[in-house]
């Protein structure tokens, strides 16, 4: 039997993989029965599955052979960043706490993709522009990123207090 070298996962369950059926000949049996431990066209899990083909002739003699079916997830997750938040006004010299909407991610081989951020939502961002990168990683180590800018401005005029002028000053 011949299996494809590697099949790409189409879901978290793996992929449907078809392979050529094993063949057998026998000196006393024109039609040897052959079974496979996993049927061609069935869904194989991500990883390597060993398939055993067993031939049984009319006399009950058996012969087996094995081959591997490999399913891999080499496709990176699809990640989408939410729209960047609007500019935030600084609340101190450190900047401002800014919250943003979460990114979303899907993957052909992972039902729950992990997403991490270079700066957490709700944290304090410095005055200026900070690029936040969201990274999606699937169970098989495939990675995708997207990014957006968080802008913190300082448009608040300084508070100025002038001294009160004296009412009268005596000349000396």
GROMACS .gro file of C-alpha atoms in nm:
model
  172
    1UNK     CA    1   0.000   0.000   0.000
    2UNK     CA    2   0.115   0.350  -0.071
    3UNK     CA    3   0.016   0.647   0.140
    4UNK     CA    4   0.081   1.011   0.060
    5UNK     CA    5   0.402   1.138   0.218
    6UNK     CA    6   0.215   1.388   0.436
    7UNK     CA    7  -0.141   1.511   0.426
    8UNK     CA    8  -0.237   1.860   0.547
    9UNK     CA    9  -0.486   1.874   0.834
   10UNK     CA   10  -0.823   2.014   0.734
   11UNK     CA   11  -0.966   2.033   1.087
   12UNK     CA   12  -0.866   1.968   1.447
   13UNK     CA   13  -0.970   1.605   1.386
   14UNK     CA   14  -0.697   1.569   1.119
   15UNK     CA   15  -0.762   1.490   0.753
   16UNK     CA   16  -0.929   1.231   0.534
   17UNK     CA   17  -0.648   1.038   0.367
   18UNK     CA   18  -0.680   0.793   0.082
   19UNK     CA   19  -0.413   0.537   0.006
   20UNK     CA   20  -0.361   0.259  -0.246
   21UNK     CA   21  -0.489  -0.076  -0.122
   22UNK     CA   22  -0.241  -0.347  -0.035
   23UNK     CA   23  -0.223  -0.640  -0.275
   24UNK     CA   24  -0.152  -1.006  -0.206
   25UNK     CA   25  -0.093  -1.318  -0.408
   26UNK     CA   26  -0.106  -1.680  -0.298
   27UNK     CA   27  -0.008  -2.001  -0.473
   28UNK     CA   28  -0.332  -2.180  -0.379
   29UNK     CA   29  -0.580  -1.893  -0.357
   30UNK     CA   30  -0.674  -1.667  -0.646
   31UNK     CA   31  -0.856  -1.416  -0.425
   32UNK     CA   32  -0.679  -1.340  -0.097
   33UNK     CA   33  -0.886  -1.139   0.154
   34UNK     CA   34  -0.715  -0.818   0.265
   35UNK     CA   35  -0.818  -0.595   0.554
   36UNK     CA   36  -0.668  -0.267   0.676
   37UNK     CA   37  -0.663  -0.146   1.037
   38UNK     CA   38  -0.784   0.195   0.913
   39UNK     CA   39  -0.982   0.236   0.594
   40UNK     CA   40  -0.859   0.441   0.300
   41UNK     CA   41  -1.046   0.769   0.295
   42UNK     CA   42  -1.108   0.776   0.669
   43UNK     CA   43  -1.002   1.065   0.892
   44UNK     CA   44  -0.657   1.030   1.042
   45UNK     CA   45  -0.552   1.236   1.344
   46UNK     CA   46  -0.272   1.491   1.330
   47UNK     CA   47   0.051   1.297   1.372
   48UNK     CA   48   0.159   0.959   1.241
   49UNK     CA   49  -0.076   0.659   1.236
   50UNK     CA   50   0.054   0.315   1.151
   51UNK     CA   51  -0.183   0.119   0.928
   52UNK     CA   52  -0.161  -0.260   0.922
   53UNK     CA   53  -0.274  -0.453   0.616
   54UNK     CA   54  -0.355  -0.818   0.680
   55UNK     CA   55  -0.392  -1.083   0.408
   56UNK     CA   56  -0.565  -1.414   0.486
   57UNK     CA   57  -0.578  -1.698   0.237
   58UNK     CA   58  -0.836  -1.979   0.221
   59UNK     CA   59  -0.616  -2.200   0.440
   60UNK     CA   60  -0.610  -1.937   0.717
   61UNK     CA   61  -0.249  -1.835   0.658
   62UNK     CA   62  -0.188  -1.468   0.732
   63UNK     CA   63   0.063  -1.211   0.625
   64UNK     CA   64   0.087  -0.850   0.739
   65UNK     CA   65   0.259  -0.533   0.632
   66UNK     CA   66   0.251  -0.185   0.781
   67UNK     CA   67   0.282   0.168   0.650
   68UNK     CA   68   0.252   0.511   0.804
   69UNK     CA   69  -0.009   0.777   0.731
   70UNK     CA   70   0.113   1.120   0.843
   71UNK     CA   71  -0.113   1.420   0.889
   72UNK     CA   72   0.048   1.755   0.969
   73UNK     CA   73  -0.079   2.100   1.050
   74UNK     CA   74   0.163   2.337   0.877
   75UNK     CA   75  -0.091   2.611   0.815
   76UNK     CA   76  -0.065   2.923   1.029
   77UNK     CA   77  -0.376   3.050   1.205
   78UNK     CA   78  -0.573   3.335   1.049
   79UNK     CA   79  -0.567   3.631   1.288
   80UNK     CA   80  -0.762   3.956   1.268
   81UNK     CA   81  -0.694   4.255   1.489
   82UNK     CA   82  -0.985   4.469   1.599
   83UNK     CA   83  -0.981   4.834   1.495
   84UNK     CA   84  -0.728   5.044   1.685
   85UNK     CA   85  -0.877   5.239   1.974
   86UNK     CA   86  -0.915   5.614   1.931
   87UNK     CA   87  -0.645   5.844   2.063
   88UNK     CA   88  -0.640   5.866   2.442
   89UNK     CA   89  -0.554   6.175   2.643
   90UNK     CA   90  -0.266   6.132   2.887
   91UNK     CA   91  -0.374   6.131   3.251
   92UNK     CA   92  -0.022   6.162   3.390
   93UNK     CA   93   0.337   6.193   3.273
   94UNK     CA   94   0.336   5.812   3.239
   95UNK     CA   95   0.064   5.830   2.971
   96UNK     CA   96  -0.282   5.674   2.992
   97UNK     CA   97  -0.447   5.340   3.055
   98UNK     CA   98  -0.594   5.224   2.725
   99UNK     CA   99  -0.822   4.928   2.662
  100UNK     CA  100  -0.868   4.770   2.321
  101UNK     CA  101  -1.085   4.495   2.173
  102UNK     CA  102  -0.944   4.145   2.146
  103UNK     CA  103  -0.810   3.999   1.823
  104UNK     CA  104  -0.976   3.687   1.681
  105UNK     CA  105  -0.810   3.382   1.529
  106UNK     CA  106  -0.914   3.063   1.354
  107UNK     CA  107  -0.713   2.761   1.250
  108UNK     CA  108  -0.763   2.448   1.043
  109UNK     CA  109  -0.602   2.222   1.304
  110UNK     CA  110  -0.687   2.387   1.635
  111UNK     CA  111  -1.031   2.474   1.772
  112UNK     CA  112  -0.895   2.716   2.033
  113UNK     CA  113  -0.601   2.928   1.916
  114UNK     CA  114  -0.392   3.103   2.184
  115UNK     CA  115  -0.354   3.480   2.137
  116UNK     CA  116  -0.096   3.690   2.320
  117UNK     CA  117  -0.027   4.063   2.304
  118UNK     CA  118   0.294   4.266   2.324
  119UNK     CA  119   0.111   4.504   2.561
  120UNK     CA  120  -0.200   4.412   2.756
  121UNK     CA  121  -0.533   4.584   2.711
  122UNK     CA  122  -0.592   4.822   3.002
  123UNK     CA  123  -0.224   4.881   3.068
  124UNK     CA  124  -0.061   5.224   3.075
  125UNK     CA  125   0.072   5.336   2.738
  126UNK     CA  126   0.334   5.611   2.713
  127UNK     CA  127   0.263   5.943   2.542
  128UNK     CA  128   0.312   5.891   2.170
  129UNK     CA  129   0.242   5.592   1.948
  130UNK     CA  130   0.290   5.233   2.065
  131UNK     CA  131   0.248   4.944   1.822
  132UNK     CA  132   0.070   4.648   1.980
  133UNK     CA  133   0.132   4.309   1.818
  134UNK     CA  134  -0.116   4.026   1.864
  135UNK     CA  135   0.032   3.679   1.811
  136UNK     CA  136  -0.183   3.372   1.739
  137UNK     CA  137  -0.020   3.033   1.802
  138UNK     CA  138  -0.190   2.703   1.726
  139UNK     CA  139  -0.135   2.370   1.902
  140UNK     CA  140   0.127   2.274   1.643
  141UNK     CA  141   0.342   2.586   1.684
  142UNK     CA  142   0.226   2.771   1.372
  143UNK     CA  143   0.221   3.148   1.428
  144UNK     CA  144   0.052   3.454   1.274
  145UNK     CA  145   0.055   3.816   1.384
  146UNK     CA  146  -0.136   4.137   1.332
  147UNK     CA  147  -0.075   4.477   1.483
  148UNK     CA  148  -0.236   4.813   1.554
  149UNK     CA  149  -0.126   5.145   1.704
  150UNK     CA  150  -0.228   5.286   2.040
  151UNK     CA  151  -0.192   5.664   2.044
  152UNK     CA  152  -0.169   5.866   2.365
  153UNK     CA  153  -0.166   6.243   2.332
  154UNK     CA  154  -0.098   6.532   2.566
  155UNK     CA  155  -0.333   6.812   2.466
  156UNK     CA  156  -0.396   6.942   2.817
  157UNK     CA  157  -0.263   7.292   2.869
  158UNK     CA  158  -0.042   7.334   3.173
  159UNK     CA  159  -0.201   7.478   3.485
  160UNK     CA  160  -0.039   7.812   3.558
  161UNK     CA  161  -0.081   8.012   3.876
  162UNK     CA  162   0.053   8.364   3.881
  163UNK     CA  163   0.145   8.531   4.207
  164UNK     CA  164  -0.091   8.801   4.329
  165UNK     CA  165   0.060   9.146   4.272
  166UNK     CA  166   0.101   9.348   4.586
  167UNK     CA  167  -0.159   9.620   4.632
  168UNK     CA  168   0.098   9.884   4.715
  169UNK     CA  169   0.468   9.898   4.739
  170UNK     CA  170   0.655  10.162   4.936
  171UNK     CA  171   0.939  10.329   4.758
  172UNK     CA  172   1.265  10.339   4.942
   0.00000   0.00000   0.00000
